[in-house]
Short mmCIF file of C-alpha atoms and ligand atoms in Angstrom, two decimals:
data_model
loop_
_atom_site.label_atom_id
_atom_site.label_comp_id
_atom_site.label_asym_id
_atom_site.label_seq_id
_atom_site.Cartn_x
_atom_site.Cartn_y
_atom_site.Cartn_z
CA MET A 1 -1.93 -29.42 27.67
CA ARG A 2 -2.04 -28.94 23.91
CA GLU A 3 1.22 -28.21 22.12
CA SER A 4 -0.23 -24.90 20.92
CA TYR A 5 -3.53 -23.11 21.33
CA ILE A 6 -2.99 -21.12 18.15
CA ALA A 7 -4.95 -22.17 15.05
CA ARG A 8 -2.77 -23.89 12.44
CA HIS A 9 -3.41 -21.40 9.64
CA VAL A 10 -2.35 -18.57 12.01
CA ALA A 11 0.67 -20.37 13.46
CA GLY A 12 1.79 -21.04 9.88
CA LEU A 13 1.96 -17.33 8.94
CA LYS A 14 5.47 -15.98 8.57
CA PRO A 15 6.24 -12.96 10.74
CA SER A 16 6.62 -9.84 8.58
CA GLY A 17 10.17 -9.50 7.26
CA ILE A 18 9.90 -5.78 7.93
CA ARG A 19 9.15 -6.04 11.65
CA LYS A 20 12.02 -8.40 12.35
CA PHE A 21 14.41 -5.89 10.86
CA PHE A 22 12.99 -2.91 12.67
CA ASP A 23 13.23 -4.60 16.03
CA ILE A 24 16.99 -4.57 15.45
CA VAL A 25 17.00 -0.96 14.23
CA ALA A 26 15.17 0.11 17.38
CA THR A 27 18.11 -1.06 19.53
CA MET A 28 20.70 0.97 17.55
CA LYS A 29 21.80 4.64 17.66
CA ASP A 30 22.36 7.10 14.74
CA VAL A 31 20.66 4.89 12.19
CA ILE A 32 19.30 6.59 9.07
CA SER A 33 16.16 4.70 8.28
CA LEU A 34 15.06 4.34 4.69
CA GLY A 35 12.88 1.55 5.95
CA ILE A 36 9.76 3.38 7.03
CA GLY A 37 6.57 2.84 5.08
CA GLU A 38 4.77 5.97 6.20
CA PRO A 39 4.99 9.74 5.64
CA ASP A 40 7.52 11.58 7.82
CA PHE A 41 5.16 14.57 7.70
CA VAL A 42 2.71 15.01 10.55
CA THR A 43 -0.98 15.34 9.69
CA PRO A 44 -1.69 18.93 8.53
CA ASP A 45 -2.98 21.17 11.35
CA ALA A 46 -6.41 21.85 9.85
CA ILE A 47 -7.09 18.11 9.66
CA VAL A 48 -5.89 17.54 13.25
CA GLU A 49 -8.10 20.46 14.37
CA ALA A 50 -11.15 18.93 12.69
CA GLY A 51 -10.59 15.71 14.64
CA ILE A 52 -10.14 17.54 17.95
CA ARG A 53 -13.12 19.82 17.29
CA SER A 54 -15.38 16.84 16.71
CA MET A 55 -14.46 15.44 20.10
CA HIS A 56 -15.04 18.75 21.89
CA GLN A 57 -18.42 18.93 20.18
CA GLY A 58 -19.38 15.63 21.75
CA GLU A 59 -18.92 13.44 18.65
CA THR A 60 -17.51 10.66 20.79
CA HIS A 61 -20.02 7.95 19.90
CA TYR A 62 -20.20 5.22 17.31
CA THR A 63 -21.12 6.40 13.83
CA SER A 64 -23.37 4.39 11.53
CA ASN A 65 -21.72 1.03 10.76
CA ALA A 66 -20.91 2.16 7.25
CA GLY A 67 -19.39 5.43 8.48
CA LEU A 68 -20.43 9.08 8.55
CA ILE A 69 -22.70 9.75 5.61
CA GLU A 70 -20.97 13.10 5.01
CA LEU A 71 -17.64 11.28 4.65
CA ARG A 72 -19.11 8.63 2.36
CA ARG A 73 -20.55 11.43 0.19
CA ALA A 74 -17.18 13.19 0.13
CA VAL A 75 -15.48 9.95 -0.96
CA VAL A 76 -18.05 9.48 -3.72
CA GLN A 77 -17.55 13.06 -4.90
CA TYR A 78 -13.78 12.63 -4.88
CA LEU A 79 -13.96 9.40 -6.94
CA LYS A 80 -16.36 10.98 -9.40
CA ALA A 81 -14.32 14.18 -9.81
CA SER A 82 -10.95 12.41 -10.03
CA TYR A 83 -11.74 9.29 -12.03
CA GLY A 84 -15.33 9.66 -13.33
CA VAL A 85 -16.53 6.59 -11.38
CA ASP A 86 -19.99 6.59 -9.81
CA TYR A 87 -20.84 5.08 -6.43
CA ASP A 88 -23.94 5.31 -4.30
CA PRO A 89 -22.90 6.68 -0.87
CA LEU A 90 -25.66 4.75 0.85
CA SER A 91 -25.00 1.24 -0.40
CA GLU A 92 -21.61 1.19 -2.14
CA VAL A 93 -19.11 2.81 0.27
CA LEU A 94 -17.87 1.56 3.63
CA ILE A 95 -15.56 3.55 5.91
CA THR A 96 -12.99 1.19 7.46
CA VAL A 97 -10.10 1.14 9.89
CA GLY A 98 -7.62 1.87 7.15
CA VAL A 99 -7.11 -0.10 3.95
CA SER A 100 -5.77 -2.80 6.29
CA GLU A 101 -9.25 -3.58 7.52
CA ALA A 102 -10.73 -3.14 4.05
CA LEU A 103 -8.34 -5.76 2.69
CA TYR A 104 -9.26 -8.17 5.45
CA LEU A 105 -12.96 -7.60 4.85
CA SER A 106 -12.67 -8.00 1.09
CA LEU A 107 -10.86 -11.32 1.21
CA SER A 108 -12.94 -12.71 4.10
CA ALA A 109 -16.17 -11.76 2.33
CA LEU A 110 -15.15 -13.24 -1.04
CA LEU A 111 -13.34 -16.45 -0.29
CA ASP A 112 -14.69 -19.91 0.31
CA PRO A 113 -12.06 -22.35 1.61
CA GLY A 114 -9.56 -23.15 -1.10
CA ASP A 115 -10.55 -20.31 -3.46
CA GLU A 116 -7.46 -18.98 -5.22
CA VAL A 117 -6.34 -15.38 -5.27
CA ILE A 118 -3.68 -14.20 -7.69
CA VAL A 119 -1.36 -11.58 -6.22
CA PRO A 120 1.33 -9.93 -8.38
CA THR A 121 4.50 -9.56 -6.31
CA PRO A 122 6.54 -7.83 -4.92
CA CYS A 123 3.63 -6.34 -2.99
CA PHE A 124 2.56 -4.87 0.35
CA VAL A 125 3.45 -7.44 3.01
CA ALA A 126 -0.10 -7.91 4.26
CA TYR A 127 -1.55 -9.20 0.97
CA GLN A 128 -0.20 -12.73 1.24
CA ALA A 129 -1.10 -13.10 4.90
CA GLU A 130 -4.62 -11.75 4.38
CA VAL A 131 -5.37 -14.30 1.67
CA ILE A 132 -4.27 -17.12 3.96
CA LEU A 133 -6.13 -15.73 6.99
CA ALA A 134 -9.32 -15.62 4.91
CA GLY A 135 -8.94 -19.33 4.09
CA GLY A 136 -7.88 -18.74 0.50
CA LYS A 137 -5.04 -20.18 -1.51
CA LEU A 138 -2.35 -17.67 -2.39
CA VAL A 139 -1.03 -17.69 -5.96
CA GLU A 140 1.93 -15.31 -6.24
CA LEU A 141 2.74 -13.90 -9.66
CA PRO A 142 6.27 -12.41 -9.74
CA THR A 143 6.84 -9.24 -11.77
CA TYR A 144 10.12 -7.89 -13.06
CA ALA A 145 11.92 -4.55 -13.54
CA GLU A 146 12.07 -5.03 -17.31
CA ASP A 147 8.22 -5.02 -17.35
CA GLY A 148 8.06 -1.99 -15.08
CA PHE A 149 7.11 -4.39 -12.23
CA LEU A 150 3.70 -4.92 -13.86
CA PRO A 151 2.18 -8.34 -14.54
CA ARG A 152 2.49 -9.80 -18.02
CA PRO A 153 -0.99 -10.63 -19.33
CA GLU A 154 0.12 -14.05 -20.57
CA ALA A 155 1.61 -14.92 -17.17
CA LEU A 156 -1.62 -13.81 -15.51
CA ARG A 157 -3.67 -16.03 -17.81
CA ALA A 158 -1.39 -18.96 -17.13
CA ALA A 159 -1.91 -18.57 -13.35
CA ILE A 160 -5.70 -18.86 -13.61
CA THR A 161 -7.38 -22.15 -12.64
CA PRO A 162 -11.05 -23.09 -12.17
CA LYS A 163 -10.52 -22.22 -8.47
CA THR A 164 -9.40 -18.63 -9.15
CA LYS A 165 -11.84 -16.20 -7.58
CA ALA A 166 -10.02 -12.91 -7.33
CA LEU A 167 -7.04 -10.85 -8.28
CA LEU A 168 -5.42 -8.50 -5.76
CA ILE A 169 -3.45 -5.60 -7.22
CA GLY A 170 -1.94 -2.47 -5.73
CA TYR A 171 -0.82 0.54 -7.80
CA PRO A 172 0.94 2.87 -7.13
CA ASN A 173 2.91 -0.01 -5.71
CA ASN A 174 4.59 -0.60 -2.38
CA PRO A 175 7.51 -1.56 -2.59
CA THR A 176 8.47 -0.90 -6.23
CA GLY A 177 6.88 2.52 -6.84
CA ALA A 178 5.39 1.15 -10.08
CA VAL A 179 2.29 2.89 -11.42
CA ALA A 180 0.14 0.69 -13.70
CA THR A 181 -0.38 1.99 -17.20
CA ARG A 182 -3.87 2.15 -18.67
CA GLN A 183 -2.80 -0.41 -21.25
CA VAL A 184 -1.79 -3.03 -18.68
CA LEU A 185 -4.90 -2.38 -16.58
CA GLU A 186 -7.06 -2.82 -19.67
CA GLU A 187 -5.40 -6.18 -20.34
CA ILE A 188 -6.10 -7.19 -16.75
CA ALA A 189 -9.71 -6.01 -17.13
CA LYS A 190 -10.17 -8.17 -20.23
CA ILE A 191 -8.90 -11.21 -18.36
CA ALA A 192 -11.07 -10.46 -15.30
CA GLU A 193 -14.11 -10.30 -17.57
CA GLU A 194 -13.23 -13.47 -19.46
CA PHE A 195 -12.68 -15.55 -16.31
CA ASP A 196 -15.31 -13.82 -14.16
CA LEU A 197 -12.86 -12.66 -11.47
CA VAL A 198 -13.30 -10.04 -8.78
CA VAL A 199 -10.47 -7.51 -8.75
CA ILE A 200 -9.48 -6.00 -5.41
CA SER A 201 -7.62 -2.82 -6.31
CA ASP A 202 -5.67 -1.18 -3.51
CA GLU A 203 -5.25 2.46 -4.59
CA LEU A 204 -4.12 3.89 -1.27
CA TYR A 205 -1.33 5.97 -2.88
CA ASP A 206 -3.53 7.29 -5.72
CA GLN A 207 -2.56 10.94 -5.19
CA LEU A 208 1.17 10.27 -4.87
CA VAL A 209 2.11 10.03 -8.55
CA TYR A 210 4.87 11.98 -10.26
CA GLY A 211 4.30 13.11 -13.82
CA VAL A 212 2.03 10.21 -14.77
CA PRO A 213 -1.72 9.77 -14.28
CA HIS A 214 -3.20 7.31 -11.78
CA VAL A 215 -5.79 5.14 -13.50
CA CYS A 216 -8.62 3.95 -11.25
CA PHE A 217 -9.34 0.31 -12.06
CA ALA A 218 -13.05 0.62 -11.33
CA GLY A 219 -13.27 3.35 -13.95
CA LEU A 220 -12.34 1.01 -16.82
CA PRO A 221 -15.30 -0.10 -18.98
CA GLY A 222 -17.26 -2.88 -17.29
CA MET A 223 -15.03 -2.99 -14.19
CA HIS A 224 -17.21 -1.14 -11.66
CA GLN A 225 -19.34 -4.26 -11.21
CA ARG A 226 -16.39 -6.60 -10.45
CA THR A 227 -14.02 -4.29 -8.53
CA ILE A 228 -13.53 -3.67 -4.85
CA LEU A 229 -11.76 -0.35 -4.79
CA LEU A 230 -9.73 0.29 -1.64
CA GLY A 231 -8.51 3.76 -0.79
CA GLY A 232 -7.85 6.04 2.09
CA PHE A 233 -6.08 8.78 3.87
CA SER A 234 -2.98 7.26 5.49
CA LYS A 235 -0.46 8.04 2.81
CA ASN A 236 -1.98 10.90 0.77
CA TYR A 237 -2.74 13.06 3.82
CA ALA A 238 -0.07 11.73 6.25
CA MET A 239 -2.74 10.19 8.50
CA THR A 240 -1.41 6.69 9.23
CA GLY A 241 -2.14 6.88 12.95
CA TRP A 242 -5.76 7.92 12.60
CA ARG A 243 -6.81 4.59 11.13
CA ALA A 244 -9.37 5.44 8.50
CA GLY A 245 -9.85 4.22 4.94
CA PHE A 246 -12.64 3.03 2.67
CA ALA A 247 -13.88 0.27 0.41
CA ALA A 248 -16.14 1.03 -2.57
CA ALA A 249 -17.87 -1.76 -4.48
CA PRO A 250 -21.20 -2.67 -6.05
CA ALA A 251 -23.84 -3.10 -3.34
CA SER A 252 -24.10 -6.86 -4.00
CA ILE A 253 -20.43 -7.26 -2.95
CA LEU A 254 -20.15 -4.47 -0.40
CA VAL A 255 -22.94 -6.03 1.66
CA GLY A 256 -20.56 -8.92 2.48
CA LEU A 257 -17.80 -6.61 3.69
CA ALA A 258 -20.28 -4.55 5.68
CA ARG A 259 -21.59 -7.58 7.47
CA ILE A 260 -18.17 -8.60 8.76
CA HIS A 261 -17.30 -5.00 9.62
CA GLN A 262 -20.54 -4.63 11.60
CA TYR A 263 -19.73 -7.56 13.85
CA THR A 264 -15.97 -7.12 14.21
CA ILE A 265 -15.40 -3.35 14.20
CA MET A 266 -18.79 -1.66 14.61
CA SER A 267 -17.55 1.60 13.09
CA ALA A 268 -14.22 3.26 12.27
CA PRO A 269 -12.93 5.76 14.90
CA THR A 270 -15.30 8.70 14.93
CA MET A 271 -12.72 11.48 15.38
CA ALA A 272 -10.67 9.96 12.56
CA GLN A 273 -13.72 10.05 10.31
CA TYR A 274 -14.21 13.79 11.03
CA ALA A 275 -10.52 14.42 10.33
CA ALA A 276 -10.76 12.40 7.11
CA LEU A 277 -13.80 14.46 6.08
CA GLU A 278 -11.76 17.66 6.43
CA ALA A 279 -8.94 16.02 4.43
CA MET A 280 -11.33 15.08 1.61
CA LEU A 281 -13.04 18.48 1.49
CA ASN A 282 -10.08 20.82 1.98
CA GLY A 283 -6.87 18.77 1.99
CA GLN A 284 -5.71 19.03 -1.66
CA LYS A 285 -3.24 21.84 -1.03
CA TYR A 286 -1.42 19.81 1.64
CA VAL A 287 -1.22 16.81 -0.65
CA ALA A 288 0.25 19.01 -3.40
CA GLU A 289 2.93 20.36 -1.03
CA MET A 290 3.92 16.91 0.26
CA ARG A 291 3.87 15.42 -3.24
CA SER A 292 6.26 18.06 -4.53
CA GLU A 293 8.67 17.41 -1.65
CA TYR A 294 8.48 13.63 -2.22
CA ASP A 295 9.23 14.25 -5.89
CA ARG A 296 12.36 16.27 -5.01
CA ARG A 297 13.57 13.43 -2.79
CA ARG A 298 12.61 10.83 -5.41
CA LYS A 299 14.92 12.46 -7.96
CA LEU A 300 17.73 12.67 -5.39
CA ILE A 301 17.54 9.05 -4.29
CA VAL A 302 16.96 7.48 -7.73
CA GLY A 303 19.77 9.53 -9.29
CA GLY A 304 22.02 8.84 -6.31
CA LEU A 305 21.50 5.07 -6.25
CA ASN A 306 21.98 4.78 -10.02
CA SER A 307 25.25 6.73 -9.83
CA LEU A 308 26.50 4.40 -7.07
CA GLY A 309 26.14 1.42 -9.39
CA LEU A 310 22.81 0.23 -7.97
CA PRO A 311 20.45 0.20 -10.97
CA THR A 312 17.13 1.66 -9.88
CA PHE A 313 13.89 1.39 -11.78
CA GLU A 314 12.24 4.82 -11.98
CA PRO A 315 9.35 4.84 -9.52
CA HIS A 316 6.45 7.03 -10.65
CA GLY A 317 4.35 6.65 -7.53
CA ALA A 318 4.20 6.14 -3.74
CA PHE A 319 7.46 6.97 -1.92
CA TYR A 320 9.77 4.00 -2.45
CA ALA A 321 12.85 3.32 -4.56
CA PHE A 322 13.69 -0.30 -5.33
CA PRO A 323 17.36 -0.62 -6.33
CA ASN A 324 18.88 -3.80 -7.69
CA ILE A 325 21.75 -4.58 -5.33
CA ARG A 326 23.33 -7.56 -7.14
CA ALA A 327 26.43 -5.46 -8.01
CA SER A 328 27.34 -5.76 -4.30
CA GLY A 329 27.80 -9.50 -4.76
CA MET A 330 25.38 -10.09 -1.87
CA ASP A 331 21.82 -11.28 -1.60
CA GLU A 332 19.26 -8.75 -0.37
CA GLU A 333 19.18 -10.05 3.22
CA THR A 334 22.96 -9.90 3.59
CA PHE A 335 23.09 -6.48 1.91
CA ALA A 336 20.49 -5.03 4.30
CA GLN A 337 22.14 -6.65 7.33
CA LYS A 338 25.66 -5.47 6.49
CA LEU A 339 24.56 -1.99 5.44
CA LEU A 340 22.87 -1.62 8.82
CA GLU A 341 25.87 -3.01 10.79
CA GLU A 342 28.59 -1.22 8.87
CA GLU A 343 27.00 2.10 7.84
CA LYS A 344 23.90 2.34 9.99
CA VAL A 345 21.49 2.71 7.09
CA ALA A 346 18.29 0.68 7.32
CA VAL A 347 16.62 -0.61 4.15
CA VAL A 348 14.23 -3.53 3.71
CA PRO A 349 15.21 -6.72 1.80
CA GLY A 350 13.09 -6.98 -1.34
CA SER A 351 12.25 -10.62 -0.67
CA ALA A 352 10.13 -9.49 2.32
CA PHE A 353 7.58 -8.43 -0.35
CA GLY A 354 7.42 -11.77 -2.13
CA PRO A 355 8.90 -13.41 -5.24
CA GLY A 356 10.46 -10.95 -7.68
CA GLY A 357 11.97 -8.99 -4.78
CA GLU A 358 15.12 -11.12 -4.64
CA GLY A 359 18.19 -9.03 -5.43
CA TYR A 360 16.46 -5.76 -4.50
CA VAL A 361 16.01 -3.65 -1.40
CA ARG A 362 13.26 -1.12 -0.62
CA CYS A 363 14.42 2.42 0.24
CA SER A 364 11.69 4.74 1.42
CA TYR A 365 12.12 8.40 0.61
CA ALA A 366 9.50 9.45 3.13
CA THR A 367 12.40 10.86 5.12
CA ALA A 368 14.12 14.29 5.13
CA TYR A 369 16.15 15.34 2.07
CA GLU A 370 19.31 15.86 4.14
CA LYS A 371 18.99 12.39 5.64
CA ILE A 372 18.71 10.91 2.17
CA GLU A 373 21.88 12.80 1.18
CA GLU A 374 23.71 11.37 4.19
CA ALA A 375 22.35 7.86 3.53
CA LEU A 376 23.66 8.07 -0.05
CA ARG A 377 27.14 9.07 1.28
CA ARG A 378 27.09 6.04 3.56
CA ILE A 379 25.91 3.72 0.78
CA ASP A 380 28.74 5.12 -1.37
CA HIS A 381 31.30 4.08 1.31
CA PHE A 382 29.65 0.69 1.51
CA MET A 383 29.72 0.12 -2.24
CA ARG A 384 33.38 1.22 -2.46
CA ARG A 385 34.20 -1.63 -0.07
CA HIS A 386 31.84 -4.21 -1.50
CA GLY A 387 30.95 -3.19 -5.09
C1 PLP B 1 -0.14 -0.73 -0.46
C2 PLP B 1 -0.61 -0.54 0.92
N1 PLP B 1 -1.90 -0.88 1.23
C3 PLP B 1 -2.36 -0.74 2.48
C4 PLP B 1 -1.57 -0.26 3.52
C5 PLP B 1 -2.18 -0.12 4.88
O1 PLP B 1 -2.79 1.15 4.92
P1 PLP B 1 -3.76 1.72 6.03
O2 PLP B 1 -2.94 2.63 6.89
O3 PLP B 1 -4.80 2.50 5.24
O4 PLP B 1 -4.32 0.58 6.79
C6 PLP B 1 -0.22 0.08 3.25
C7 PLP B 1 0.66 0.57 4.32
O5 PLP B 1 1.86 0.57 4.22
C8 PLP B 1 0.24 -0.06 1.91
O6 PLP B 1 1.50 0.27 1.60
#
């Protein structure tokens, strides 16, 4: 018998630092979890109804590989109205099983073995693994609080080699809450042009911004032709369980994603596509309500953590706060472990998200206001003992 039947590049992947932690949380009682990476809201009723209605109406079959044309048109309209970017619904939009699938497709379609992908970190935990799964070489580019957790253009330039094929960015950012400024994105665009890179831009949290605009990377001059724009419904509309998202890119690139999707997925879940269509056409009021509640919680948690002596960068997007926990005298793993054991508050060690996350933890505020208040009281007790 072989020692292992699992392919080497798969066996070599680290298990997600988040999962390991939550397996422990699941065995404990009375834990307040600031660890979740998804909305605590349930999907708004009208969106749920649209999904159910479609099934009762017999829409229980595959859709076209690329997804319902009505949904692709709605995505195109949304991108045009929000960011002024133009896509052709027939050849430039693909409905996927969440941004998760879209990420996998993008990297698999772009990379030849050994091609390098630059990924600013800390970032969503799947980015690093997806690059490796697609046969690419991961080049992590740490970012820092003093730069607003955005890449420095000179550091980005320095990371480029003749093997660099793509850059994978995600703003609003999980786990830091950073929103990229137009100025930084324009610097990135200049570099992408100069070195002929494809930019995969994960904009899943585009509608969850607080007092600042979201800038769509594909909308910058010259960027439409070299951007794969990823977006979706999971976070904006509280639809994580439905599993729908999209990729938008020039037809010459999208054709590669569509080919893999056709053979591996066939089409995204049909009832989820009908629900997503309702979200796109009529869901703005729900997003506005949830966004304003997230904003209330954001102010509570950021103010609270800062006042407890845990300096917290002001997040302008998504639903995460990323406090620096060095004042506790612990590293982020020990901090998260002890806070869970001693005060039953779950947070995620920043290093789970890659270099630059050391000395930080991720606290999600996609949890009830009162729970955040109680979590802050518990963290206060903890810091009085350890700070
Ligand atoms: C930045 C980012 N991208 C993608 C995903 C996956 O999203 P989806 O549910 O659309 O697959 C997540 C989920 O946490 C995320 O935070």
